[in-house]
């Protein structure tokens, strides 16, 4: 029907190339990895993030001095994702892309539009990728 596969680019290759950041294996606080944080937040899918979104949400020096960590920012993002996705589900709609606001590192408080894309990895396992809304 479609012919032979010409080329593939796996999620593992994207991690190795730096196109995606594996949030699950990353320490996000002094005591927790991204995987532990997302499981605590009730998200069952492994999460990756684009470097552009990760850069946008990095903590400012004043936030680090106040004791905040990446886990705090990610928790907020996970909660916003769940809130929007739950609203779609409650209306009987399924979706593979969810857009939501996320706090950035810029002062004063500023948000960017992010999106979560549910898809499958090269082993046909469901995964979630977070990125800026303007990214593909």
PDB file of C-alpha atoms in Angstrom:
ATOM      1  CA  UNK A   1       0.000   0.000   0.000  1.00  0.00           C
ATOM      2  CA  UNK A   2       2.666   2.526   1.011  1.00  0.00           C
ATOM      3  CA  UNK A   3       5.831   0.737  -0.098  1.00  0.00           C
ATOM      4  CA  UNK A   4       9.021   0.123   1.842  1.00  0.00           C
ATOM      5  CA  UNK A   5      10.037   2.314   4.765  1.00  0.00           C
ATOM      6  CA  UNK A   6      12.563   4.887   3.572  1.00  0.00           C
ATOM      7  CA  UNK A   7      13.858   6.070   6.932  1.00  0.00           C
ATOM      8  CA  UNK A   8      13.082   6.002  10.644  1.00  0.00           C
ATOM      9  CA  UNK A   9      14.074   8.228  13.565  1.00  0.00           C
ATOM     10  CA  UNK A  10      13.488   6.691  16.969  1.00  0.00           C
ATOM     11  CA  UNK A  11      12.830   8.313  20.303  1.00  0.00           C
ATOM     12  CA  UNK A  12      16.099   6.786  21.538  1.00  0.00           C
ATOM     13  CA  UNK A  13      17.945   8.516  18.681  1.00  0.00           C
ATOM     14  CA  UNK A  14      16.225  11.803  19.550  1.00  0.00           C
ATOM     15  CA  UNK A  15      17.493  11.448  23.142  1.00  0.00           C
ATOM     16  CA  UNK A  16      21.025  10.653  21.935  1.00  0.00           C
ATOM     17  CA  UNK A  17      20.969  13.608  19.508  1.00  0.00           C
ATOM     18  CA  UNK A  18      19.631  16.048  22.104  1.00  0.00           C
ATOM     19  CA  UNK A  19      16.427  16.665  20.139  1.00  0.00           C
ATOM     20  CA  UNK A  20      14.466  15.391  23.160  1.00  0.00           C
ATOM     21  CA  UNK A  21      15.311  15.344  26.874  1.00  0.00           C
ATOM     22  CA  UNK A  22      14.330  12.248  28.861  1.00  0.00           C
ATOM     23  CA  UNK A  23      12.531  13.759  31.839  1.00  0.00           C
ATOM     24  CA  UNK A  24      11.924  10.353  33.434  1.00  0.00           C
ATOM     25  CA  UNK A  25      15.620   9.699  34.083  1.00  0.00           C
ATOM     26  CA  UNK A  26      16.477  13.291  35.008  1.00  0.00           C
ATOM     27  CA  UNK A  27      16.816  14.375  38.658  1.00  0.00           C
ATOM     28  CA  UNK A  28      14.228  17.121  39.163  1.00  0.00           C
ATOM     29  CA  UNK A  29      14.711  17.699  42.880  1.00  0.00           C
ATOM     30  CA  UNK A  30      17.239  16.635  45.511  1.00  0.00           C
ATOM     31  CA  UNK A  31      15.170  13.512  46.227  1.00  0.00           C
ATOM     32  CA  UNK A  32      13.192  12.719  43.079  1.00  0.00           C
ATOM     33  CA  UNK A  33      13.551  11.824  39.409  1.00  0.00           C
ATOM     34  CA  UNK A  34      11.153  12.960  36.716  1.00  0.00           C
ATOM     35  CA  UNK A  35       9.646   9.470  36.630  1.00  0.00           C
ATOM     36  CA  UNK A  36       8.897   9.546  40.363  1.00  0.00           C
ATOM     37  CA  UNK A  37       7.409  13.028  40.054  1.00  0.00           C
ATOM     38  CA  UNK A  38       5.128  12.132  37.136  1.00  0.00           C
ATOM     39  CA  UNK A  39       3.997   8.948  38.907  1.00  0.00           C
ATOM     40  CA  UNK A  40       3.207  11.021  42.037  1.00  0.00           C
ATOM     41  CA  UNK A  41       1.229  13.345  39.745  1.00  0.00           C
ATOM     42  CA  UNK A  42      -0.762  10.372  38.413  1.00  0.00           C
ATOM     43  CA  UNK A  43       0.702  10.351  34.900  1.00  0.00           C
ATOM     44  CA  UNK A  44       1.399   6.828  33.673  1.00  0.00           C
ATOM     45  CA  UNK A  45       3.240   7.626  30.436  1.00  0.00           C
ATOM     46  CA  UNK A  46       7.002   8.201  30.156  1.00  0.00           C
ATOM     47  CA  UNK A  47       7.680  11.892  29.500  1.00  0.00           C
ATOM     48  CA  UNK A  48      10.184  13.606  27.256  1.00  0.00           C
ATOM     49  CA  UNK A  49      10.528  17.331  26.650  1.00  0.00           C
ATOM     50  CA  UNK A  50      12.066  19.454  23.937  1.00  0.00           C
ATOM     51  CA  UNK A  51      15.153  21.465  24.903  1.00  0.00           C
ATOM     52  CA  UNK A  52      13.308  24.686  23.973  1.00  0.00           C
ATOM     53  CA  UNK A  53      10.550  24.063  26.532  1.00  0.00           C
ATOM     54  CA  UNK A  54      13.049  22.921  29.153  1.00  0.00           C
ATOM     55  CA  UNK A  55      15.017  26.130  28.609  1.00  0.00           C
ATOM     56  CA  UNK A  56      11.846  28.224  28.901  1.00  0.00           C
ATOM     57  CA  UNK A  57      10.948  26.739  32.287  1.00  0.00           C
ATOM     58  CA  UNK A  58      14.392  26.615  33.904  1.00  0.00           C
ATOM     59  CA  UNK A  59      14.520  28.309  37.251  1.00  0.00           C
ATOM     60  CA  UNK A  60      15.916  31.792  37.727  1.00  0.00           C
ATOM     61  CA  UNK A  61      18.787  32.266  40.213  1.00  0.00           C
ATOM     62  CA  UNK A  62      16.435  33.982  42.684  1.00  0.00           C
ATOM     63  CA  UNK A  63      14.078  30.975  42.567  1.00  0.00           C
ATOM     64  CA  UNK A  64      16.958  28.559  43.183  1.00  0.00           C
ATOM     65  CA  UNK A  65      18.117  30.714  46.102  1.00  0.00           C
ATOM     66  CA  UNK A  66      14.580  30.509  47.504  1.00  0.00           C
ATOM     67  CA  UNK A  67      14.750  26.691  47.429  1.00  0.00           C
ATOM     68  CA  UNK A  68      12.666  25.956  44.330  1.00  0.00           C
ATOM     69  CA  UNK A  69      13.693  23.196  41.934  1.00  0.00           C
ATOM     70  CA  UNK A  70      12.763  21.912  38.490  1.00  0.00           C
ATOM     71  CA  UNK A  71      10.336  19.463  40.087  1.00  0.00           C
ATOM     72  CA  UNK A  72       8.228  22.378  41.356  1.00  0.00           C
ATOM     73  CA  UNK A  73       7.895  23.801  37.840  1.00  0.00           C
ATOM     74  CA  UNK A  74       7.240  20.378  36.291  1.00  0.00           C
ATOM     75  CA  UNK A  75       4.575  19.594  38.899  1.00  0.00           C
ATOM     76  CA  UNK A  76       2.693  22.715  37.800  1.00  0.00           C
ATOM     77  CA  UNK A  77       3.023  21.681  34.144  1.00  0.00           C
ATOM     78  CA  UNK A  78       1.823  18.146  34.882  1.00  0.00           C
ATOM     79  CA  UNK A  79      -1.188  19.495  36.785  1.00  0.00           C
ATOM     80  CA  UNK A  80      -2.136  21.865  33.944  1.00  0.00           C
ATOM     81  CA  UNK A  81      -1.815  19.021  31.423  1.00  0.00           C
ATOM     82  CA  UNK A  82      -4.033  16.745  33.541  1.00  0.00           C
ATOM     83  CA  UNK A  83      -6.636  19.481  34.070  1.00  0.00           C
ATOM     84  CA  UNK A  84      -6.997  20.161  30.340  1.00  0.00           C
ATOM     85  CA  UNK A  85      -6.866  16.474  29.334  1.00  0.00           C
ATOM     86  CA  UNK A  86      -9.459  15.579  31.999  1.00  0.00           C
ATOM     87  CA  UNK A  87     -11.778  18.279  30.643  1.00  0.00           C
ATOM     88  CA  UNK A  88     -11.578  16.737  27.169  1.00  0.00           C
ATOM     89  CA  UNK A  89     -12.269  13.269  28.582  1.00  0.00           C
ATOM     90  CA  UNK A  90     -15.234  14.479  30.639  1.00  0.00           C
ATOM     91  CA  UNK A  91     -16.792  15.849  27.443  1.00  0.00           C
ATOM     92  CA  UNK A  92     -16.389  12.424  25.842  1.00  0.00           C
ATOM     93  CA  UNK A  93     -13.587  13.523  23.541  1.00  0.00           C
ATOM     94  CA  UNK A  94     -10.256  11.884  23.088  1.00  0.00           C
ATOM     95  CA  UNK A  95      -7.229  13.847  22.018  1.00  0.00           C
ATOM     96  CA  UNK A  96      -3.595  13.209  21.227  1.00  0.00           C
ATOM     97  CA  UNK A  97      -2.481  16.846  21.560  1.00  0.00           C
ATOM     98  CA  UNK A  98      -3.277  18.993  24.597  1.00  0.00           C
ATOM     99  CA  UNK A  99      -2.233  22.671  24.778  1.00  0.00           C
ATOM    100  CA  UNK A 100      -1.802  24.368  28.154  1.00  0.00           C
ATOM    101  CA  UNK A 101      -0.045  27.391  29.711  1.00  0.00           C
ATOM    102  CA  UNK A 102       3.181  26.911  31.662  1.00  0.00           C
ATOM    103  CA  UNK A 103       5.138  29.360  33.818  1.00  0.00           C
ATOM    104  CA  UNK A 104       8.496  30.420  32.393  1.00  0.00           C
ATOM    105  CA  UNK A 105      11.738  31.487  34.027  1.00  0.00           C
ATOM    106  CA  UNK A 106      11.285  35.085  32.976  1.00  0.00           C
ATOM    107  CA  UNK A 107      10.540  37.694  35.616  1.00  0.00           C
ATOM    108  CA  UNK A 108       7.995  38.894  36.338  1.00  0.00           C
ATOM    109  CA  UNK A 109       5.682  35.894  35.995  1.00  0.00           C
ATOM    110  CA  UNK A 110       5.114  34.992  32.361  1.00  0.00           C
ATOM    111  CA  UNK A 111       3.528  32.015  30.637  1.00  0.00           C
ATOM    112  CA  UNK A 112       4.151  30.284  27.339  1.00  0.00           C
ATOM    113  CA  UNK A 113       1.815  27.923  25.544  1.00  0.00           C
ATOM    114  CA  UNK A 114       2.999  24.346  25.747  1.00  0.00           C
ATOM    115  CA  UNK A 115       1.540  21.187  24.310  1.00  0.00           C
ATOM    116  CA  UNK A 116       1.653  17.535  25.217  1.00  0.00           C
ATOM    117  CA  UNK A 117       1.599  15.024  22.374  1.00  0.00           C
ATOM    118  CA  UNK A 118       0.587  11.451  23.147  1.00  0.00           C
ATOM    119  CA  UNK A 119       2.139   8.990  20.731  1.00  0.00           C
ATOM    120  CA  UNK A 120       4.101   5.738  20.634  1.00  0.00           C
ATOM    121  CA  UNK A 121       7.817   5.025  20.808  1.00  0.00           C
ATOM    122  CA  UNK A 122       9.745   2.674  18.532  1.00  0.00           C
ATOM    123  CA  UNK A 123       8.586  -0.297  20.642  1.00  0.00           C
ATOM    124  CA  UNK A 124       4.896   0.692  20.295  1.00  0.00           C
ATOM    125  CA  UNK A 125       4.734   1.832  23.942  1.00  0.00           C
ATOM    126  CA  UNK A 126       2.608   4.919  24.680  1.00  0.00           C
ATOM    127  CA  UNK A 127       4.640   8.029  25.539  1.00  0.00           C
ATOM    128  CA  UNK A 128       4.066  11.731  26.179  1.00  0.00           C
ATOM    129  CA  UNK A 129       6.198  14.525  24.708  1.00  0.00           C
ATOM    130  CA  UNK A 130       5.985  18.072  26.066  1.00  0.00           C
ATOM    131  CA  UNK A 131       7.023  20.980  23.829  1.00  0.00           C
ATOM    132  CA  UNK A 132       6.327  24.615  23.073  1.00  0.00           C
ATOM    133  CA  UNK A 133       3.010  24.950  21.224  1.00  0.00           C
ATOM    134  CA  UNK A 134       4.805  26.272  18.130  1.00  0.00           C
ATOM    135  CA  UNK A 135       7.096  23.214  17.884  1.00  0.00           C
ATOM    136  CA  UNK A 136       6.383  20.103  15.804  1.00  0.00           C
TER     137      UNK A 136
END
